[in-house]
Short mmCIF file of C-alpha atoms in Angstrom, two decimals:
data_model
loop_
_atom_site.label_atom_id
_atom_site.label_comp_id
_atom_site.label_asym_id
_atom_site.label_seq_id
_atom_site.Cartn_x
_atom_site.Cartn_y
_atom_site.Cartn_z
CA MET U 1 0.00 0.00 0.00
CA GLY U 2 1.45 3.30 -1.03
CA ALA U 3 0.87 6.85 0.00
CA PRO U 4 -1.55 8.75 -2.22
CA THR U 5 0.05 10.83 -4.94
CA ARG U 6 -1.24 13.65 -7.09
CA GLY U 7 -1.63 11.12 -9.91
CA SER U 8 -3.74 8.75 -7.83
CA TRP U 9 -5.98 11.59 -6.61
CA THR U 10 -6.41 12.81 -10.19
CA ALA U 11 -7.19 9.29 -11.41
CA ALA U 12 -9.75 8.83 -8.62
CA ALA U 13 -11.44 12.16 -9.41
CA LEU U 14 -11.55 11.48 -13.14
CA THR U 15 -12.87 7.95 -12.59
CA ALA U 16 -15.61 9.33 -10.35
CA ALA U 17 -16.46 11.91 -13.03
CA LEU U 18 -16.56 9.12 -15.60
CA GLY U 19 -18.89 7.09 -13.36
CA LEU U 20 -21.21 10.06 -12.86
CA GLY U 21 -21.23 10.71 -16.60
CA GLN U 22 -22.07 7.09 -17.28
CA ALA U 23 -24.91 7.17 -14.74
CA TRP U 24 -26.27 10.37 -16.29
CA TRP U 25 -26.06 8.88 -19.78
CA ALA U 26 -27.62 5.58 -18.73
CA LEU U 27 -30.52 7.08 -16.82
CA GLY U 28 -31.02 10.44 -18.53
CA GLY U 29 -31.39 9.37 -22.14
CA ASP U 30 -34.41 8.22 -24.09
CA HIS U 31 -32.97 4.68 -24.31
CA VAL U 32 -31.29 2.61 -21.63
CA ALA U 33 -27.56 2.06 -22.17
CA THR U 34 -26.91 -1.26 -20.51
CA SER U 35 -23.13 -0.96 -20.61
CA ALA U 36 -23.21 2.46 -18.92
CA LEU U 37 -25.74 1.18 -16.40
CA VAL U 38 -23.34 -1.62 -15.42
CA LEU U 39 -20.13 0.43 -15.57
CA ALA U 40 -21.38 3.48 -13.63
CA PRO U 41 -21.48 1.85 -10.18
CA LEU U 42 -18.27 -0.05 -10.89
CA SER U 43 -16.52 3.21 -11.83
CA LEU U 44 -17.74 4.97 -8.71
CA LEU U 45 -16.71 2.03 -6.52
CA ALA U 46 -13.24 1.85 -8.12
CA ALA U 47 -12.79 5.62 -7.70
CA ALA U 48 -13.74 5.44 -4.03
CA ALA U 49 -11.38 2.50 -3.48
CA LEU U 50 -8.49 4.32 -5.17
CA ALA U 51 -9.14 7.46 -3.14
CA ARG U 52 -9.13 5.39 0.05
CA VAL U 53 -6.24 2.99 -0.64
CA ASN U 54 -3.58 3.50 -3.32
CA CYS U 55 -2.52 -0.09 -3.96
CA LEU U 56 -2.02 -2.40 -6.93
CA GLU U 57 -5.51 -3.89 -6.71
CA THR U 58 -7.31 -0.55 -6.74
CA ARG U 59 -5.17 0.78 -9.59
CA LEU U 60 -5.92 -2.44 -11.53
CA ALA U 61 -9.64 -2.03 -10.90
CA VAL U 62 -9.51 1.55 -12.18
CA VAL U 63 -7.60 0.52 -15.30
CA LEU U 64 -10.12 -2.24 -16.05
CA VAL U 65 -13.12 0.00 -15.40
CA VAL U 66 -11.84 2.79 -17.67
CA GLY U 67 -10.63 0.34 -20.31
CA ALA U 68 -14.16 -0.92 -20.96
CA PRO U 69 -15.73 2.41 -22.05
CA LEU U 70 -12.58 3.26 -23.97
CA LEU U 71 -12.86 0.01 -25.92
CA LEU U 72 -16.62 0.38 -26.40
CA THR U 73 -16.27 3.93 -27.67
CA ALA U 74 -13.49 2.93 -30.07
CA LEU U 75 -15.59 0.05 -31.38
CA ALA U 76 -18.67 2.27 -31.76
CA LEU U 77 -16.67 4.83 -33.75
CA THR U 78 -14.89 2.34 -36.01
CA ILE U 79 -17.20 -0.59 -36.81
CA GLY U 80 -20.24 -0.01 -34.62
CA LEU U 81 -21.48 -1.98 -31.66
CA PRO U 82 -23.34 -5.27 -32.30
CA GLY U 83 -26.69 -4.57 -33.89
CA GLN U 84 -25.99 -0.85 -34.28
CA PRO U 85 -24.57 1.26 -37.09
CA ARG U 86 -21.24 3.04 -36.76
CA HIS U 87 -21.43 6.22 -34.68
CA ASP U 88 -20.21 9.58 -35.88
CA LEU U 89 -17.41 11.44 -34.15
CA ASP U 90 -19.13 14.08 -32.00
CA PRO U 91 -18.22 15.97 -28.80
CA ALA U 92 -19.69 13.21 -26.60
CA ALA U 93 -17.49 10.62 -28.32
CA LEU U 94 -14.44 12.83 -27.88
CA VAL U 95 -15.15 13.17 -24.15
CA GLY U 96 -15.80 9.42 -24.02
CA MET U 97 -12.30 8.84 -25.33
CA ALA U 98 -10.51 11.72 -23.56
CA VAL U 99 -11.59 11.01 -19.97
CA PRO U 100 -10.48 7.33 -19.90
CA LEU U 101 -7.20 8.28 -21.59
CA ALA U 102 -6.67 11.00 -18.97
CA VAL U 103 -7.29 8.45 -16.20
CA LEU U 104 -4.71 6.12 -17.73
CA ALA U 105 -2.23 9.01 -17.97
CA ALA U 106 -2.85 9.85 -14.29
CA ILE U 107 -2.28 6.21 -13.31
CA ASP U 108 1.00 6.28 -15.24
CA ALA U 109 2.01 9.51 -13.49
CA ASP U 110 1.28 7.81 -10.17
CA ARG U 111 3.49 4.89 -11.19
CA ARG U 112 6.35 7.23 -12.07
CA ILE U 113 6.09 9.07 -8.76
CA ARG U 114 6.02 5.82 -6.76
CA THR U 115 9.02 4.47 -8.70
CA HIS U 116 10.95 7.67 -8.03
CA ARG U 117 10.07 7.53 -4.32
CA ALA U 118 11.27 3.93 -4.12
CA ARG U 119 14.58 4.75 -5.78
CA VAL U 120 15.16 7.74 -3.54
CA ALA U 121 14.36 5.61 -0.49
CA GLY U 122 17.34 3.43 -1.29
CA ALA U 123 16.36 0.50 -3.44
CA ARG U 124 19.44 -1.44 -4.47
CA ASP U 125 20.50 -1.49 -8.12
CA ASP U 126 20.75 -5.29 -8.20
CA ASP U 127 17.26 -5.81 -6.73
CA PRO U 128 15.11 -7.41 -9.50
CA TYR U 129 11.89 -6.20 -7.84
CA ALA U 130 12.90 -2.53 -7.85
CA ARG U 131 12.41 -2.15 -11.58
#
């Protein structure tokens, strides 16, 4: 378990925003989006877990939760989801791609900060687990 970093706080906030956006999209539209209905509570739960405990398992949960809408949006823009035509690139699709990518960038920034902290704390150069 590591100390929270600016990257982990940013990732938690962006994941919570993604979860709220998914809940709004799933419940506020004229049709029910099943994927957003399933992913919204998972995103909010992963964001709360990352904000509480910055560990490998919570970072993995966040990466998996933001990977799903990223993949679904990419599929919808390129070939279309099953049973649906291909979607056009619009501002909602851009936000649907930008927010998960920003979460992944924040997780990577957290990894870099934790690696730097470990090296400064005195990890040996010949330790295979320090890399």
